């Protein structure tokens, strides 16, 4: 099972600023933890971070026929990007949306996600564990149709 992990804008700064909001782990730490879990589950992961909406759209489009599903933290594009939502709808791959912080407990503008209605589900508020829970969720969704 091959999964594409996408990290949206500013997540390359993880662990370097705002640790009270997003924790002390770096993006490399997150990717390493995901690779360990993927190995345990027998999955193959490709990770990609971009600060550019179009690059994320390209990565989603290119995933068709290559990956079985997408784990995505669209970051701020969660709340703004119809382009990312349309790309996900177009590729027809299962997508799980994750967030480090609980977006529903923050500012009003973070409560709306353009991705959530077309995702298998959303996991939000568990720090790095959101990604690990998300990986388990997409694994069982694809494997067992759950
Ligand atoms: O909680 C999440 O995972 C978010 O997707 C993070 C986004 C935010 O815009 C979403 O509303 C919720 C922000 C990512 C920025 O990450 C930084 C990490 C360290 C320092 C500064 C920004």
PDB file of C-alpha atoms and ligand atoms in Angstrom:
ATOM      1  CA  UNK A   1       0.000   0.000   0.000  1.00  0.00           C
ATOM      2  CA  UNK A   2       1.487   3.326  -1.100  1.00  0.00           C
ATOM      3  CA  UNK A   3       0.521   6.545   0.648  1.00  0.00           C
ATOM      4  CA  UNK A   4       1.406  10.124  -0.220  1.00  0.00           C
ATOM      5  CA  UNK A   5       1.850  12.410   2.799  1.00  0.00           C
ATOM      6  CA  UNK A   6       1.392  16.106   1.996  1.00  0.00           C
ATOM      7  CA  UNK A   7       2.313  18.972   4.306  1.00  0.00           C
ATOM      8  CA  UNK A   8       1.062  22.455   3.479  1.00  0.00           C
ATOM      9  CA  UNK A   9       2.523  25.933   3.914  1.00  0.00           C
ATOM     10  CA  UNK A  10       4.763  26.864   6.837  1.00  0.00           C
ATOM     11  CA  UNK A  11       4.888  23.329   8.206  1.00  0.00           C
ATOM     12  CA  UNK A  12       8.594  23.369   7.271  1.00  0.00           C
ATOM     13  CA  UNK A  13       8.939  25.695  10.293  1.00  0.00           C
ATOM     14  CA  UNK A  14       7.630  23.053  12.677  1.00  0.00           C
ATOM     15  CA  UNK A  15       9.653  22.785  15.873  1.00  0.00           C
ATOM     16  CA  UNK A  16      11.414  26.102  15.265  1.00  0.00           C
ATOM     17  CA  UNK A  17       8.615  28.562  16.219  1.00  0.00           C
ATOM     18  CA  UNK A  18       5.305  28.567  18.129  1.00  0.00           C
ATOM     19  CA  UNK A  19       6.053  25.349  20.063  1.00  0.00           C
ATOM     20  CA  UNK A  20       3.113  26.097  22.398  1.00  0.00           C
ATOM     21  CA  UNK A  21       0.754  25.682  19.422  1.00  0.00           C
ATOM     22  CA  UNK A  22       2.455  23.111  17.232  1.00  0.00           C
ATOM     23  CA  UNK A  23       4.923  21.310  19.519  1.00  0.00           C
ATOM     24  CA  UNK A  24       8.698  20.924  19.517  1.00  0.00           C
ATOM     25  CA  UNK A  25       9.043  18.202  16.921  1.00  0.00           C
ATOM     26  CA  UNK A  26      10.380  19.178  13.511  1.00  0.00           C
ATOM     27  CA  UNK A  27       8.842  18.149  10.199  1.00  0.00           C
ATOM     28  CA  UNK A  28      11.724  15.678   9.820  1.00  0.00           C
ATOM     29  CA  UNK A  29      10.709  14.167  13.199  1.00  0.00           C
ATOM     30  CA  UNK A  30       7.085  13.857  12.013  1.00  0.00           C
ATOM     31  CA  UNK A  31       8.148  12.196   8.774  1.00  0.00           C
ATOM     32  CA  UNK A  32      10.498   9.837  10.629  1.00  0.00           C
ATOM     33  CA  UNK A  33       7.729   8.785  13.053  1.00  0.00           C
ATOM     34  CA  UNK A  34       5.388   8.208  10.096  1.00  0.00           C
ATOM     35  CA  UNK A  35       8.012   6.092   8.322  1.00  0.00           C
ATOM     36  CA  UNK A  36       8.429   3.909  11.441  1.00  0.00           C
ATOM     37  CA  UNK A  37       4.672   3.310  11.678  1.00  0.00           C
ATOM     38  CA  UNK A  38       4.418   2.740   7.924  1.00  0.00           C
ATOM     39  CA  UNK A  39       7.121   0.086   8.227  1.00  0.00           C
ATOM     40  CA  UNK A  40       5.186  -1.649  11.017  1.00  0.00           C
ATOM     41  CA  UNK A  41       2.016  -1.611   8.911  1.00  0.00           C
ATOM     42  CA  UNK A  42       3.834  -2.660   5.749  1.00  0.00           C
ATOM     43  CA  UNK A  43       3.087   0.567   3.900  1.00  0.00           C
ATOM     44  CA  UNK A  44       5.277   2.633   1.611  1.00  0.00           C
ATOM     45  CA  UNK A  45       5.274   6.399   2.260  1.00  0.00           C
ATOM     46  CA  UNK A  46       6.333   9.362   0.182  1.00  0.00           C
ATOM     47  CA  UNK A  47       6.390  12.699   1.997  1.00  0.00           C
ATOM     48  CA  UNK A  48       6.262  16.171   0.442  1.00  0.00           C
ATOM     49  CA  UNK A  49       5.976  19.685   1.862  1.00  0.00           C
ATOM     50  CA  UNK A  50       5.260  22.834  -0.108  1.00  0.00           C
ATOM     51  CA  UNK A  51       4.469  26.442   0.659  1.00  0.00           C
ATOM     52  CA  UNK A  52       2.872  26.775  -2.774  1.00  0.00           C
ATOM     53  CA  UNK A  53      -0.751  25.902  -3.534  1.00  0.00           C
ATOM     54  CA  UNK A  54      -0.012  24.927  -7.160  1.00  0.00           C
ATOM     55  CA  UNK A  55       2.745  22.512  -6.142  1.00  0.00           C
ATOM     56  CA  UNK A  56       0.341  20.762  -3.779  1.00  0.00           C
ATOM     57  CA  UNK A  57      -2.289  20.606  -6.557  1.00  0.00           C
ATOM     58  CA  UNK A  58       0.337  19.115  -8.908  1.00  0.00           C
ATOM     59  CA  UNK A  59       1.343  16.528  -6.292  1.00  0.00           C
ATOM     60  CA  UNK A  60      -2.314  15.521  -5.790  1.00  0.00           C
ATOM     61  CA  UNK A  61      -2.908  15.228  -9.555  1.00  0.00           C
ATOM     62  CA  UNK A  62       0.278  13.176 -10.008  1.00  0.00           C
ATOM     63  CA  UNK A  63      -0.792  10.774  -7.242  1.00  0.00           C
ATOM     64  CA  UNK A  64      -3.398   9.144  -9.458  1.00  0.00           C
ATOM     65  CA  UNK A  65      -2.329   5.642 -10.461  1.00  0.00           C
ATOM     66  CA  UNK A  66       0.753   5.834  -8.233  1.00  0.00           C
ATOM     67  CA  UNK A  67      -0.611   6.004  -4.674  1.00  0.00           C
ATOM     68  CA  UNK A  68      -3.490   4.257  -2.918  1.00  0.00           C
ATOM     69  CA  UNK A  69      -4.349   7.223  -0.728  1.00  0.00           C
ATOM     70  CA  UNK A  70      -3.288  10.638   0.572  1.00  0.00           C
ATOM     71  CA  UNK A  71      -2.676  11.836   4.122  1.00  0.00           C
ATOM     72  CA  UNK A  72      -2.747  15.628   4.106  1.00  0.00           C
ATOM     73  CA  UNK A  73      -2.272  18.529   6.457  1.00  0.00           C
ATOM     74  CA  UNK A  74      -3.240  21.349   4.099  1.00  0.00           C
ATOM     75  CA  UNK A  75      -2.289  23.882   6.832  1.00  0.00           C
ATOM     76  CA  UNK A  76      -3.725  27.354   6.028  1.00  0.00           C
ATOM     77  CA  UNK A  77      -4.955  26.113   2.622  1.00  0.00           C
ATOM     78  CA  UNK A  78      -7.457  24.009   4.564  1.00  0.00           C
ATOM     79  CA  UNK A  79      -9.500  27.155   5.043  1.00  0.00           C
ATOM     80  CA  UNK A  80      -8.999  28.785   1.636  1.00  0.00           C
ATOM     81  CA  UNK A  81      -8.222  26.363  -1.160  1.00  0.00           C
ATOM     82  CA  UNK A  82     -10.954  25.313  -3.554  1.00  0.00           C
ATOM     83  CA  UNK A  83      -8.094  24.298  -5.915  1.00  0.00           C
ATOM     84  CA  UNK A  84      -6.821  21.652  -3.476  1.00  0.00           C
ATOM     85  CA  UNK A  85     -10.344  20.406  -2.858  1.00  0.00           C
ATOM     86  CA  UNK A  86     -11.025  20.143  -6.612  1.00  0.00           C
ATOM     87  CA  UNK A  87      -7.744  18.267  -7.174  1.00  0.00           C
ATOM     88  CA  UNK A  88      -8.658  15.760  -4.447  1.00  0.00           C
ATOM     89  CA  UNK A  89     -12.126  15.285  -5.945  1.00  0.00           C
ATOM     90  CA  UNK A  90     -10.597  14.794  -9.393  1.00  0.00           C
ATOM     91  CA  UNK A  91      -8.105  12.065  -8.444  1.00  0.00           C
ATOM     92  CA  UNK A  92     -10.728  10.036  -6.585  1.00  0.00           C
ATOM     93  CA  UNK A  93      -8.251   8.715  -4.025  1.00  0.00           C
ATOM     94  CA  UNK A  94      -9.145   8.328  -0.356  1.00  0.00           C
ATOM     95  CA  UNK A  95      -7.869  11.291   1.665  1.00  0.00           C
ATOM     96  CA  UNK A  96      -7.504  11.711   5.409  1.00  0.00           C
ATOM     97  CA  UNK A  97      -7.097  15.287   6.663  1.00  0.00           C
ATOM     98  CA  UNK A  98      -4.976  15.896   9.748  1.00  0.00           C
ATOM     99  CA  UNK A  99      -4.161  18.891  11.931  1.00  0.00           C
ATOM    100  CA  UNK A 100      -1.727  19.250  14.786  1.00  0.00           C
ATOM    101  CA  UNK A 101      -3.944  21.723  16.642  1.00  0.00           C
ATOM    102  CA  UNK A 102      -7.681  21.425  17.264  1.00  0.00           C
ATOM    103  CA  UNK A 103      -8.896  23.729  14.499  1.00  0.00           C
ATOM    104  CA  UNK A 104     -12.403  23.709  16.007  1.00  0.00           C
ATOM    105  CA  UNK A 105     -11.127  25.215  19.257  1.00  0.00           C
ATOM    106  CA  UNK A 106      -9.302  28.125  17.607  1.00  0.00           C
ATOM    107  CA  UNK A 107     -10.320  31.216  15.628  1.00  0.00           C
ATOM    108  CA  UNK A 108     -13.637  31.060  13.759  1.00  0.00           C
ATOM    109  CA  UNK A 109     -11.906  31.148  10.330  1.00  0.00           C
ATOM    110  CA  UNK A 110     -10.033  27.909  11.127  1.00  0.00           C
ATOM    111  CA  UNK A 111     -13.226  25.969  11.847  1.00  0.00           C
ATOM    112  CA  UNK A 112     -14.151  25.650   8.195  1.00  0.00           C
ATOM    113  CA  UNK A 113     -12.296  23.165   6.006  1.00  0.00           C
ATOM    114  CA  UNK A 114     -12.772  22.968   2.236  1.00  0.00           C
ATOM    115  CA  UNK A 115     -11.208  19.489   2.335  1.00  0.00           C
ATOM    116  CA  UNK A 116     -13.229  17.862   5.123  1.00  0.00           C
ATOM    117  CA  UNK A 117     -16.465  17.278   3.140  1.00  0.00           C
ATOM    118  CA  UNK A 118     -14.610  15.232   0.511  1.00  0.00           C
ATOM    119  CA  UNK A 119     -12.201  13.490   2.920  1.00  0.00           C
ATOM    120  CA  UNK A 120     -12.737  10.072   4.479  1.00  0.00           C
ATOM    121  CA  UNK A 121     -12.352  11.915   7.778  1.00  0.00           C
ATOM    122  CA  UNK A 122     -10.479  14.528   9.752  1.00  0.00           C
ATOM    123  CA  UNK A 123      -8.211  14.133  12.807  1.00  0.00           C
ATOM    124  CA  UNK A 124      -7.417  17.349  14.637  1.00  0.00           C
ATOM    125  CA  UNK A 125      -5.808  18.331  17.921  1.00  0.00           C
ATOM    126  CA  UNK A 126      -3.428  15.547  18.836  1.00  0.00           C
ATOM    127  CA  UNK A 127      -0.125  17.091  17.785  1.00  0.00           C
ATOM    128  CA  UNK A 128       2.177  14.736  15.915  1.00  0.00           C
ATOM    129  CA  UNK A 129      -0.105  11.900  16.957  1.00  0.00           C
ATOM    130  CA  UNK A 130      -2.776  13.317  14.596  1.00  0.00           C
ATOM    131  CA  UNK A 131      -0.557  12.212  11.713  1.00  0.00           C
ATOM    132  CA  UNK A 132      -0.001   8.750  13.212  1.00  0.00           C
ATOM    133  CA  UNK A 133      -3.715   8.306  13.914  1.00  0.00           C
ATOM    134  CA  UNK A 134      -4.409   9.548  10.393  1.00  0.00           C
ATOM    135  CA  UNK A 135      -2.032   7.008   8.894  1.00  0.00           C
ATOM    136  CA  UNK A 136      -3.719   4.204  10.836  1.00  0.00           C
ATOM    137  CA  UNK A 137      -7.109   5.530   9.688  1.00  0.00           C
ATOM    138  CA  UNK A 138      -6.227   5.564   5.983  1.00  0.00           C
ATOM    139  CA  UNK A 139      -4.586   2.138   6.336  1.00  0.00           C
ATOM    140  CA  UNK A 140      -7.727   0.520   7.765  1.00  0.00           C
ATOM    141  CA  UNK A 141      -9.976   2.437   5.367  1.00  0.00           C
ATOM    142  CA  UNK A 142      -8.106   1.103   2.343  1.00  0.00           C
ATOM    143  CA  UNK A 143      -7.468  -2.371   3.772  1.00  0.00           C
ATOM    144  CA  UNK A 144     -10.891  -3.104   5.195  1.00  0.00           C
ATOM    145  CA  UNK A 145     -13.058  -0.444   3.636  1.00  0.00           C
ATOM    146  CA  UNK A 146     -13.616   1.118   7.088  1.00  0.00           C
TER     147      UNK A 146
HETATM  148  O1  LIG B   1      -3.042  22.590  13.271  1.00  0.00           O
HETATM  149  C1  LIG B   1      -2.634  22.417  12.116  1.00  0.00           C
HETATM  150  O2  LIG B   1      -2.021  21.414  11.768  1.00  0.00           O
HETATM  151  C2  LIG B   1      -2.838  23.526  11.079  1.00  0.00           C
HETATM  152  O3  LIG B   1      -3.078  22.900   9.818  1.00  0.00           O
HETATM  153  C3  LIG B   1      -1.551  24.311  11.044  1.00  0.00           C
HETATM  154  C4  LIG B   1      -1.619  25.532  10.125  1.00  0.00           C
HETATM  155  C5  LIG B   1      -2.851  26.371  10.411  1.00  0.00           C
HETATM  156  O4  LIG B   1      -2.956  27.420   9.460  1.00  0.00           O
HETATM  157  C6  LIG B   1      -4.122  25.550  10.394  1.00  0.00           C
HETATM  158  O5  LIG B   1      -5.211  26.391  10.734  1.00  0.00           O
HETATM  159  C7  LIG B   1      -4.040  24.404  11.385  1.00  0.00           C
HETATM  160  C8  LIG B   1      -0.378  26.389  10.288  1.00  0.00           C
HETATM  161  C9  LIG B   1       0.904  25.687  10.008  1.00  0.00           C
HETATM  162  C10 LIG B   1       2.025  26.592  10.336  1.00  0.00           C
HETATM  163  O6  LIG B   1       2.995  25.847  11.030  1.00  0.00           O
HETATM  164  C11 LIG B   1       3.928  26.539  11.743  1.00  0.00           C
HETATM  165  C12 LIG B   1       4.793  25.780  12.499  1.00  0.00           C
HETATM  166  C13 LIG B   1       5.719  26.402  13.253  1.00  0.00           C
HETATM  167  C14 LIG B   1       5.826  27.780  13.269  1.00  0.00           C
HETATM  168  C15 LIG B   1       4.964  28.529  12.516  1.00  0.00           C
HETATM  169  C16 LIG B   1       4.011  27.897  11.739  1.00  0.00           C
END
